[in-house]
CSV table of C-alpha atoms in Angstrom, one decimal:
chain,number,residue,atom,x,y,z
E,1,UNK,CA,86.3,106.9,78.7
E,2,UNK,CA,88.6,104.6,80.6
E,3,UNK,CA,88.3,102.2,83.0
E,4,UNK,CA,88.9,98.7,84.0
E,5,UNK,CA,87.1,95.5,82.7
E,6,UNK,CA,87.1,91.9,83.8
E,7,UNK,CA,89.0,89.9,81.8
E,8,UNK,CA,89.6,86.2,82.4
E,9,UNK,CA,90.1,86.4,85.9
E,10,UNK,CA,91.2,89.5,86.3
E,11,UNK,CA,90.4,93.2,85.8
E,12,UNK,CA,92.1,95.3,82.5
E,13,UNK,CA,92.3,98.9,82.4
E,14,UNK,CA,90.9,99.9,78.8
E,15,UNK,CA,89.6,103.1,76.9
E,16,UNK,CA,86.4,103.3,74.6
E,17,UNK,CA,86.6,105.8,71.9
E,18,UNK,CA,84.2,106.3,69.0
E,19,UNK,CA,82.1,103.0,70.5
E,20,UNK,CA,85.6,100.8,70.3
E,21,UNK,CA,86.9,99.4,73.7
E,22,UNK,CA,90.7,98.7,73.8
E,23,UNK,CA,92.6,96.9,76.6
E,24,UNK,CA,95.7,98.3,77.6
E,25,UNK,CA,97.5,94.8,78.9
E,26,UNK,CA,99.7,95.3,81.7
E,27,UNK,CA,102.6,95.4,83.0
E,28,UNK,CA,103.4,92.1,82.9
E,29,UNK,CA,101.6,90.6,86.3
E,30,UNK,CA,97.8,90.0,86.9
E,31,UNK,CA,95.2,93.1,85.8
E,32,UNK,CA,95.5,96.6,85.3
E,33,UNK,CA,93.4,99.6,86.4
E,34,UNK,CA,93.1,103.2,84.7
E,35,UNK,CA,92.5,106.5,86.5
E,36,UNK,CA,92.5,109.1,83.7
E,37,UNK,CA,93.1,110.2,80.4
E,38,UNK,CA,93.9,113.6,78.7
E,39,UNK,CA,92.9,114.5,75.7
E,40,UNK,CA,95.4,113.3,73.2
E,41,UNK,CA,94.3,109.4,74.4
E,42,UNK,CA,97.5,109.5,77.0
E,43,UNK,CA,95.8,107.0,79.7
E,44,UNK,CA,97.4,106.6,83.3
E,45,UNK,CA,96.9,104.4,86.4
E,46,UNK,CA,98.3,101.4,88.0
E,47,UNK,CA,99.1,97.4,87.4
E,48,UNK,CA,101.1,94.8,88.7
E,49,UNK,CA,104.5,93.4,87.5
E,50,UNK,CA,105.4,90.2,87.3
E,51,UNK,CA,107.0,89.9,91.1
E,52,UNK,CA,103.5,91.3,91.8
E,53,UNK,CA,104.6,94.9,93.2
E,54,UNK,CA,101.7,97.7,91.9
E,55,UNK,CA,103.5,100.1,89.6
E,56,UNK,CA,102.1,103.6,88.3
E,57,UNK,CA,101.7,103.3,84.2
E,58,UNK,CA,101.6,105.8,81.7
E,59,UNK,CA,100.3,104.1,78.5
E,60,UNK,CA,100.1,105.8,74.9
E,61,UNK,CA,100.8,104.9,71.3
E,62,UNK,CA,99.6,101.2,72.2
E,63,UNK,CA,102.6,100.2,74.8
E,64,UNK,CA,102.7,100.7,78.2
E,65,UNK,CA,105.1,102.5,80.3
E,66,UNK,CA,106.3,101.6,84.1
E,67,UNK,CA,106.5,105.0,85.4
E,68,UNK,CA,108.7,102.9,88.5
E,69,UNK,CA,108.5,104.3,92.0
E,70,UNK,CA,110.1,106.5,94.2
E,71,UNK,CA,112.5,103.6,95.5
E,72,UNK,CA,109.5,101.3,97.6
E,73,UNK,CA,107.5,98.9,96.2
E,74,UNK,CA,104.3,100.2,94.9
E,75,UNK,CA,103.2,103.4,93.0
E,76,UNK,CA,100.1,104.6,91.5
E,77,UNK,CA,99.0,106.9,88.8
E,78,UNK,CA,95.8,108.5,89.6
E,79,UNK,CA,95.8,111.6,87.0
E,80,UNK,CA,97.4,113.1,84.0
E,81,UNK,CA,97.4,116.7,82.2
E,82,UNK,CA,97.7,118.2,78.4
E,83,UNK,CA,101.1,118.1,78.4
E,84,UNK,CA,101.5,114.6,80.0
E,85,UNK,CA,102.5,115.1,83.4
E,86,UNK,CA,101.4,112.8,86.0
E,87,UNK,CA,100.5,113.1,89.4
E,88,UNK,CA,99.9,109.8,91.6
E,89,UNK,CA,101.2,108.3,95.1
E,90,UNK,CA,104.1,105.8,95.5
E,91,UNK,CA,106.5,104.9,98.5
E,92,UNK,CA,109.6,105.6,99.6
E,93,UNK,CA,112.7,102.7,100.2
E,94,UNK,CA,111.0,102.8,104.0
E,95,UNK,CA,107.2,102.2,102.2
E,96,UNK,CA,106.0,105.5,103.1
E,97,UNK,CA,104.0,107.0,100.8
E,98,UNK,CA,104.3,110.3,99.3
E,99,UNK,CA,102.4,112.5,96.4
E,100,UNK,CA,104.7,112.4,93.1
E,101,UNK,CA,104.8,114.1,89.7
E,102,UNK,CA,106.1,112.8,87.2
E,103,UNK,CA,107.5,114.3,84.2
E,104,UNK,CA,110.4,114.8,81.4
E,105,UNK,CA,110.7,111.0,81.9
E,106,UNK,CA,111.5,111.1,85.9
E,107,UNK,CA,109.6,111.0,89.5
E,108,UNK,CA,109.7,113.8,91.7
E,109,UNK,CA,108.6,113.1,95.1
E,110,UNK,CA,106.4,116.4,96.4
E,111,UNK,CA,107.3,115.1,100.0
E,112,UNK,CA,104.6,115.8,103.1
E,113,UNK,CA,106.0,118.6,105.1
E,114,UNK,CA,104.9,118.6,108.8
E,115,UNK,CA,103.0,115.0,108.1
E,116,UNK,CA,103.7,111.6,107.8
E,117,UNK,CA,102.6,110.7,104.1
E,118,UNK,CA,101.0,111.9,101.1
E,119,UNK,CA,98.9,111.4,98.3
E,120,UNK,CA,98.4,113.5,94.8
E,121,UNK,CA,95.2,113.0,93.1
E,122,UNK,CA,95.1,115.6,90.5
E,123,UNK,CA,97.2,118.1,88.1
E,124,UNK,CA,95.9,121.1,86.4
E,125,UNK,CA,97.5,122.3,82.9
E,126,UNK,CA,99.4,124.6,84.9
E,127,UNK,CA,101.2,121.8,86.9
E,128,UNK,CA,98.8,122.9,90.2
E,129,UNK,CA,98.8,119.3,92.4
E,130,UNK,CA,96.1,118.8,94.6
E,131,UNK,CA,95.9,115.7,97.0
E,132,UNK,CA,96.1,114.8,100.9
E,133,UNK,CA,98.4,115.0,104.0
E,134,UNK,CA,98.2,112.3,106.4
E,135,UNK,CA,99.3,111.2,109.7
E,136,UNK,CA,97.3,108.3,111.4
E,137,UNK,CA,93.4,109.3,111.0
E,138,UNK,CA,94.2,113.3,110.6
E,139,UNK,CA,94.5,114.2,107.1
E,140,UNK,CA,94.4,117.9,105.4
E,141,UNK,CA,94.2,119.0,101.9
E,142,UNK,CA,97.2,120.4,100.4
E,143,UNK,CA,98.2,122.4,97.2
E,144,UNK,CA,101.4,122.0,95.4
E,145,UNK,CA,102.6,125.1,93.1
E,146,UNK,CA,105.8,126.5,91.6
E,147,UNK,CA,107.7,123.8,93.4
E,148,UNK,CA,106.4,124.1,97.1
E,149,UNK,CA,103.8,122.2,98.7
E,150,UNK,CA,101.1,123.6,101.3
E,151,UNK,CA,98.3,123.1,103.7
E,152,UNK,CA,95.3,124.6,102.0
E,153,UNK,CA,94.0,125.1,105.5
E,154,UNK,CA,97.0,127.5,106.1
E,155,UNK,CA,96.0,129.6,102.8
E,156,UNK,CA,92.7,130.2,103.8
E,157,UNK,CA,90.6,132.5,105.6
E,158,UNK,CA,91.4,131.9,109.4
E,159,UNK,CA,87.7,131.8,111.6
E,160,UNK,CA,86.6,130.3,108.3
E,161,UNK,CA,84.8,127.1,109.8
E,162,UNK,CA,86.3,125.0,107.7
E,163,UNK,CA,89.0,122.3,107.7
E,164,UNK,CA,89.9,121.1,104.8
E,165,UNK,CA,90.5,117.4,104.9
E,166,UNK,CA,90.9,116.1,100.9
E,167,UNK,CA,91.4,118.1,97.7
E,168,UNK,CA,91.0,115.7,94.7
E,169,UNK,CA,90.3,118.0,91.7
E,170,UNK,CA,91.9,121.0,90.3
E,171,UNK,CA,90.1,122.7,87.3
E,172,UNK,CA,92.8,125.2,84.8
E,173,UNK,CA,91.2,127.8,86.2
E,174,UNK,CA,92.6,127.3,90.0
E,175,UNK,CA,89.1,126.0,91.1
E,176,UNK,CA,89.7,123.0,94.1
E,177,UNK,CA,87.5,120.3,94.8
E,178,UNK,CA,87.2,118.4,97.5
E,179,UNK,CA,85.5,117.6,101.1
E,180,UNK,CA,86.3,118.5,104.4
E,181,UNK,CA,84.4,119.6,107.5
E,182,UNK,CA,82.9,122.6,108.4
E,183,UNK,CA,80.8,123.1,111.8
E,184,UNK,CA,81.2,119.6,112.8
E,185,UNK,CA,80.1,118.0,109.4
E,186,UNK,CA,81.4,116.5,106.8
E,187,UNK,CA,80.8,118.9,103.5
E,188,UNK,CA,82.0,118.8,100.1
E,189,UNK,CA,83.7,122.5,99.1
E,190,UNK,CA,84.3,124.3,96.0
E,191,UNK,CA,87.2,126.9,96.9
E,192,UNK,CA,87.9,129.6,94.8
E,193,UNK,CA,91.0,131.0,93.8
E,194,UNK,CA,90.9,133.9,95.1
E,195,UNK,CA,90.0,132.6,98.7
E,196,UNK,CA,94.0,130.5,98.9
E,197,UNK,CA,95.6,133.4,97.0
């Protein structure tokens, strides 16, 4: 399990294992929080730094790692997969904020084509991203695969009912979670693969 504690003042991101809580520290400002772990104890989420700006941490072997941003001020990690690839939102130089992956050490920005911003909120094993478009209040879900993203809305059905607003899971298997609204209300959906392939 991870989480975040209070500690002092502050919160602390921290795991329990085996009935044994650890703090993770932080990245060398006030409190950390943790989003997810995989399952060789890799932990990821988000703390300040000293000058206070919120940076996206990966933390294993007992340090933690400023994952940096993708030239703003403020990142965060919000998942991680098997083979340590991370998936999270941080902002540009202009503080908009876009969906990134990170992996092989560096921070890819997955951009937000036809929208204003971005956010990733989960990776499958396969390096599948799911997360959110945004521009003002209008949001869609969107899917990001061999290296392009899309609207998930433009991969289903059409006369479906739906729009999809959020995805924030993605299971190994393709399965996408998330809400969205369909005849007027707000619904959660489970969408198959085989309905956006």
């Amino acid at each position: 399990v991870v989480g975040a504690s209070q500690t002092g003042s502050y919160l602390h991101g921290f795991t329990w294992t085996d009935g044994t809580m650890t703090d993770l520290g932080d990245l060398g400002g006030q409190g950390s929080w943790a989003y997810d772990v995989n399952a060789v104890g890799q932990v990821v989420g988000g703390s300040p730094l000293g000058s206070g700006d919120n940076h996206a941490f990966l933390w294993q072997n007992g340090g933690m790692q400023d994952l940096g941003t993708l030239g703003g001020d403020y990142s965060s990690a919000e998942a991680i997969n098997e083979d340590g690839e991370v998936v999270g939102t941080a902002r540009l130089a202009n503080s908009t904020p876009h969906a990134f992956l990170w992996q092989n050490g560096a921070m890819q920005d997955l951009g937000s084509p036809g929208w204003d911003q971005s956010i990733g909120y989960d990776i499958n094993d396969d390096g599948m991203v799911v997360g959110v478009l945004q521009t003002g209040p209008a949001s869609h879900a969107f899917l990001w695969a061999d290296g392009q993203m899309q609207d998930l809305n433009n991969l289903i059905p059409t006369g479906s009912g739906w729009e999809l607003q959020e995805a924030r899971a993605i299971s190994n298997r393709g399965r996408i979670a998330g809400f969205g609204t369909f005849g007027g209300q707000t619904r959660a959906f489970l969408l198959e693969p085989r309905a956006y392939r």
